[in-house]
mmCIF file of C-alpha atoms in Angstrom:
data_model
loop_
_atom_site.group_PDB
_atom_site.id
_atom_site.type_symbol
_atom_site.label_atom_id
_atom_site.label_comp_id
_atom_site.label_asym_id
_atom_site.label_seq_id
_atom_site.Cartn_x
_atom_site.Cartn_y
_atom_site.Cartn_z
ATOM 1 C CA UNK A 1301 -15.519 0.690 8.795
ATOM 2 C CA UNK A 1302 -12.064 0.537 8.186
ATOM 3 C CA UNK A 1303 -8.193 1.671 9.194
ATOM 4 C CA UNK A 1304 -5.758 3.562 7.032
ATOM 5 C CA UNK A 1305 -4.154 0.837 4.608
ATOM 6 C CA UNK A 1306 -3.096 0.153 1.395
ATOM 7 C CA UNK A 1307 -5.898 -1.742 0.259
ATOM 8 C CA UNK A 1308 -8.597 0.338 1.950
ATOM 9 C CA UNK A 1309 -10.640 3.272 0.008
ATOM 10 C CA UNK A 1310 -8.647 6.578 -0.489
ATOM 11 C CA UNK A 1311 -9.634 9.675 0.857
ATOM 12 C CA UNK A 1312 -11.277 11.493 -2.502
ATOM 13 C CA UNK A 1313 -11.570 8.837 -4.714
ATOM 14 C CA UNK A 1314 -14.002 8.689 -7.116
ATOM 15 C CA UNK A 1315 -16.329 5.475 -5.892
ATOM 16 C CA UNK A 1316 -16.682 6.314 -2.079
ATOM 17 C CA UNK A 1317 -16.865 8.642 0.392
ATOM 18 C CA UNK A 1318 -14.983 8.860 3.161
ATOM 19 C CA UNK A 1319 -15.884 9.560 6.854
ATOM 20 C CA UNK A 1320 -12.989 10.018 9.326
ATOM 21 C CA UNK A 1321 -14.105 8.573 12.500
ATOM 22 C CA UNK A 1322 -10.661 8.472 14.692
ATOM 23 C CA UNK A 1323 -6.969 8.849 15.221
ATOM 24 C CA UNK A 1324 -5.469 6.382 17.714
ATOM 25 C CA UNK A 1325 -2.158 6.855 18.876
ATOM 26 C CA UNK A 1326 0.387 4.082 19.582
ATOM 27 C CA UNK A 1327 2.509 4.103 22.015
ATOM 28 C CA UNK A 1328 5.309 2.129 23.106
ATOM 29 C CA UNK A 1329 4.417 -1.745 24.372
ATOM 30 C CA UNK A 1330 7.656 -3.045 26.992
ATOM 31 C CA UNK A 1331 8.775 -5.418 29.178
ATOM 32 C CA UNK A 1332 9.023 -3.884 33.029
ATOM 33 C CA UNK A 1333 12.441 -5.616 32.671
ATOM 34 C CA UNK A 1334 13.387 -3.181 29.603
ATOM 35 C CA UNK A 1335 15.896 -0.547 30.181
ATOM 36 C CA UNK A 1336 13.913 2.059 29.219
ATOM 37 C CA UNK A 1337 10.707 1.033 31.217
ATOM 38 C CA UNK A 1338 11.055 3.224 33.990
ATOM 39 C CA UNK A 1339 11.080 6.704 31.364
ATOM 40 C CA UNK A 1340 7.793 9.127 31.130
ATOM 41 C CA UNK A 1341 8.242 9.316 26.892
ATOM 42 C CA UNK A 1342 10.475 7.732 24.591
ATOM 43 C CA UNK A 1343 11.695 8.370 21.268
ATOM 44 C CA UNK A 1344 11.024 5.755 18.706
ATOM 45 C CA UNK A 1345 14.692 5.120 17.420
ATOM 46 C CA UNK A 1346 15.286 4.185 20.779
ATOM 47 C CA UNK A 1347 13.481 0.313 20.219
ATOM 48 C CA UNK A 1348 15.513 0.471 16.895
ATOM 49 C CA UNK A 1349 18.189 -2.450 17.627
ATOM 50 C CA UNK A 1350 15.263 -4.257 20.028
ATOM 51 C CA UNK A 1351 13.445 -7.242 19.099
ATOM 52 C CA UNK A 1352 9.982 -6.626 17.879
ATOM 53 C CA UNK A 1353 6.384 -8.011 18.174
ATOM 54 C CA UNK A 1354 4.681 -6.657 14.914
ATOM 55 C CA UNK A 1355 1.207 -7.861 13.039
ATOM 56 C CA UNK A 1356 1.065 -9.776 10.204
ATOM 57 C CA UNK A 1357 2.472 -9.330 6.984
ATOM 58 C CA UNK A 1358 0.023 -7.288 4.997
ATOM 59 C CA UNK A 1359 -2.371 -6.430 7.373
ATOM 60 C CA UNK A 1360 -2.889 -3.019 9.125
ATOM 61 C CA UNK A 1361 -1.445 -3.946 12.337
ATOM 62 C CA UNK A 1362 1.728 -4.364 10.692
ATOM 63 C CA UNK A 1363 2.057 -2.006 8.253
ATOM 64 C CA UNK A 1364 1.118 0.942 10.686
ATOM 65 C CA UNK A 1365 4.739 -0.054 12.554
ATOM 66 C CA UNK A 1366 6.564 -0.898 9.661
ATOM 67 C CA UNK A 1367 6.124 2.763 8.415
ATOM 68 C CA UNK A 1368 6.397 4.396 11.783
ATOM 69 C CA UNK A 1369 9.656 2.404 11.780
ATOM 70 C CA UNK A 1370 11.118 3.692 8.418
ATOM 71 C CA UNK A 1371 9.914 7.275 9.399
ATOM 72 C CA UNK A 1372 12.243 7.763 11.627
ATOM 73 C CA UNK A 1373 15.171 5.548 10.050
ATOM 74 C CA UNK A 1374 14.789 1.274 10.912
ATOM 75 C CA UNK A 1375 12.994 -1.316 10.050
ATOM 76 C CA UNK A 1376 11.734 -3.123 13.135
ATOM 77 C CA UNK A 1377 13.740 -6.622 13.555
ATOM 78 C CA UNK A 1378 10.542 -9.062 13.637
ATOM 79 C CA UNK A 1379 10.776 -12.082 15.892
ATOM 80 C CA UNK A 1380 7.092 -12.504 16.471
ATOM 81 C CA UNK A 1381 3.753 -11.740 14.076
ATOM 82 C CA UNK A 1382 0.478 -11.671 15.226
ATOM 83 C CA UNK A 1383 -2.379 -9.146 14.626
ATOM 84 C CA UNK A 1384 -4.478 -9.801 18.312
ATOM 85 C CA UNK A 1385 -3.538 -7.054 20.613
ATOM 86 C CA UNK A 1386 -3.893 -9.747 23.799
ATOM 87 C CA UNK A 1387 -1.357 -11.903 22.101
ATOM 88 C CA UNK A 1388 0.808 -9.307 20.828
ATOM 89 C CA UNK A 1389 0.752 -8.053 24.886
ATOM 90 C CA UNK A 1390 1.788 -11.270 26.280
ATOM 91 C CA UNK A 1391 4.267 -11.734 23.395
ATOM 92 C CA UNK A 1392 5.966 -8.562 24.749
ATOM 93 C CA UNK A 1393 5.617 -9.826 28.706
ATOM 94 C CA UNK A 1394 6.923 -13.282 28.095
ATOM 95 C CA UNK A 1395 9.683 -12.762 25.028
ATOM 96 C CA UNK A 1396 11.361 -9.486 25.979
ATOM 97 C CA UNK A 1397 10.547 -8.102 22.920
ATOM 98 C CA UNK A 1398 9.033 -4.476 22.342
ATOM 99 C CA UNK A 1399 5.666 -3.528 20.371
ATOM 100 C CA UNK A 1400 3.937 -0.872 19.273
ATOM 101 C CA UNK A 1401 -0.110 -0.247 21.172
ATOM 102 C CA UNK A 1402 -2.861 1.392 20.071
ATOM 103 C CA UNK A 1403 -4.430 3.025 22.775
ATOM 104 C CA UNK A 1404 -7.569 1.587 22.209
ATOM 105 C CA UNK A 1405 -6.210 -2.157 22.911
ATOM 106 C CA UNK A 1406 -4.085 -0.836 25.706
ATOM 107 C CA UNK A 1407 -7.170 -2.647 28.255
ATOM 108 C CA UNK A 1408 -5.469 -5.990 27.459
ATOM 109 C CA UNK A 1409 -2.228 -5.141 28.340
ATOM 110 C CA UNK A 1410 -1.075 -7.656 31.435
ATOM 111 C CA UNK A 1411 1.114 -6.712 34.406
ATOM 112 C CA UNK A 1412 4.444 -7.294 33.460
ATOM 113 C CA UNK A 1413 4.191 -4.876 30.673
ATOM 114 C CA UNK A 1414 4.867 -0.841 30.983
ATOM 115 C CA UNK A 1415 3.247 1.061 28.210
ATOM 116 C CA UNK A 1416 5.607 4.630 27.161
ATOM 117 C CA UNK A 1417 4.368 7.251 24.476
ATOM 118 C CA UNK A 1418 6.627 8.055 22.056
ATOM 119 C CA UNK A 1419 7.615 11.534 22.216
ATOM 120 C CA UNK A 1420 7.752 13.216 18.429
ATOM 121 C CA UNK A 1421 6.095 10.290 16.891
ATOM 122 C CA UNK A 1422 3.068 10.245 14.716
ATOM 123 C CA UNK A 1423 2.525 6.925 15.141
ATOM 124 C CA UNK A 1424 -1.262 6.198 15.101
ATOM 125 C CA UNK A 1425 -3.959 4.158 13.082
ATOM 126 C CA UNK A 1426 -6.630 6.179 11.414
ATOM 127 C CA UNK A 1427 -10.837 4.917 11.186
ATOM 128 C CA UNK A 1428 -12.860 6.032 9.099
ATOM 129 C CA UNK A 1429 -16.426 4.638 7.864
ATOM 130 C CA UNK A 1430 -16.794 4.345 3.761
ATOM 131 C CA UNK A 1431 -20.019 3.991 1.780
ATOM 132 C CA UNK A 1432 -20.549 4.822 -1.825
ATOM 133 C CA UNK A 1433 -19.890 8.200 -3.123
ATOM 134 C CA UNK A 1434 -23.316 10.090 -3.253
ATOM 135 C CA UNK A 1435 -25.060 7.664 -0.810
ATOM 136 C CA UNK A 1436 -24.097 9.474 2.355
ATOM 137 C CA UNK A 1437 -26.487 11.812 1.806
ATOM 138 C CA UNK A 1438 -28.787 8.646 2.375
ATOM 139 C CA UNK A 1439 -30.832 9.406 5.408
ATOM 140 C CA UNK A 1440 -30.103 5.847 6.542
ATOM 141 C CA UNK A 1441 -26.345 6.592 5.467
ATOM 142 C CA UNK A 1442 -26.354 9.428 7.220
ATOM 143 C CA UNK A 1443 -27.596 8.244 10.861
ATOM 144 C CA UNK A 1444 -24.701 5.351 10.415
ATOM 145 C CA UNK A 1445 -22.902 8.124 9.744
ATOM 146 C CA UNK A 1446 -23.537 10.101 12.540
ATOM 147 C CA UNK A 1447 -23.856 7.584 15.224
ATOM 148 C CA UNK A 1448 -20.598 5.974 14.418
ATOM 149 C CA UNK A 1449 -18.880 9.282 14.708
ATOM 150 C CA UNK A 1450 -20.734 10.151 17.821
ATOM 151 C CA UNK A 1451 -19.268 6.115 19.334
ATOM 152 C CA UNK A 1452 -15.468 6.932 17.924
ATOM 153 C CA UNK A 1453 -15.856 10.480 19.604
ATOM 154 C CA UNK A 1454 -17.121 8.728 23.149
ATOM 155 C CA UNK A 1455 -13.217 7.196 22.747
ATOM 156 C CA UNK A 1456 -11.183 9.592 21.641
ATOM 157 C CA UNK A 1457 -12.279 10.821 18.350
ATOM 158 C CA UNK A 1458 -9.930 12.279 15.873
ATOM 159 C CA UNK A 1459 -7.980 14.255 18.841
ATOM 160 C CA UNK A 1460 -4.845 12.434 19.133
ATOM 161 C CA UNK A 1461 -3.343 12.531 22.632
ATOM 162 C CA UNK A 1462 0.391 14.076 23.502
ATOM 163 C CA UNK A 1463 2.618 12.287 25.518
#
């Protein structure tokens, strides 16, 4: 079980199979403090010139912002790096700096923090399960399969949300 990166197994490769098992969406991690805490959506350029909370180099966490970033035209301006969701929360409450949540870690936000979707934005991490190519057929295989689909539907699934 995996998320969309670099490193991970690409969708119609040759060695393994791929099973999408969810889309979550990020949305936008602020300070109440923050000028634009009070909106209902915001646009992403809008945290361009802000100070960022991102994950760390090379890992998903980070890459997933980095790109959203450079989709719409920055590169986020790093001050912190951490790939745990509760520290990249409390990061956000206690520096003044802005972040990017999946909605799936948006439990641990604390008070102190306002959580926006970004309107237009595909920002979002993508799970999927891989096994060998040919052995999802595996009736073992397949019932992982299945039940981890059936566990990322019960959250969400591959539906992403609208602001």
């Amino acid at each position: 079980v995996s998320v969309e990166l670099s490193g991970a197994p690409q969708q119609g490769g040759p060695r393994f199979h791929r099973q999408p098992l969810l889309t979550d969406v990020l949305d936008a991690a602020l300070p109440v403090s923050h000028p634009l805490a009070g909106k209902r959506a915001i646009e992403l350029t809008e945290l361009a010139g802000a100070d960022w909370v991102i994950g760390n180099p090379g890992s998903s966490c980070h890459d997933v912002v980095v790109v959203a970033c450079a989709t719409v035209g920055f590169t986020p301006r790093a001050v912190h790096h951490t790939s745990d969701w509760a520290a990249v929360a409390s990061l956000v409450r206690d520096s003044e700096a802005v972040a990017l949540m999946p909605r799936l870690a948006q439990s641990l936000v604390p008070d102190g923090i306002v959580v926006i979707p970004l309107h237009g934005s595909t920002a979002a991490r993508h799970g999927f399960a891989a096994t060998r190519r040919g052995n999802e057929t595996a009736p073992t295989t397949r019932r992982t399969l299945q039940r981890l689909t059936e566990a990322a539907n019960a959250v969400g699934g591959l539906s992403p949300a609208s602001p």
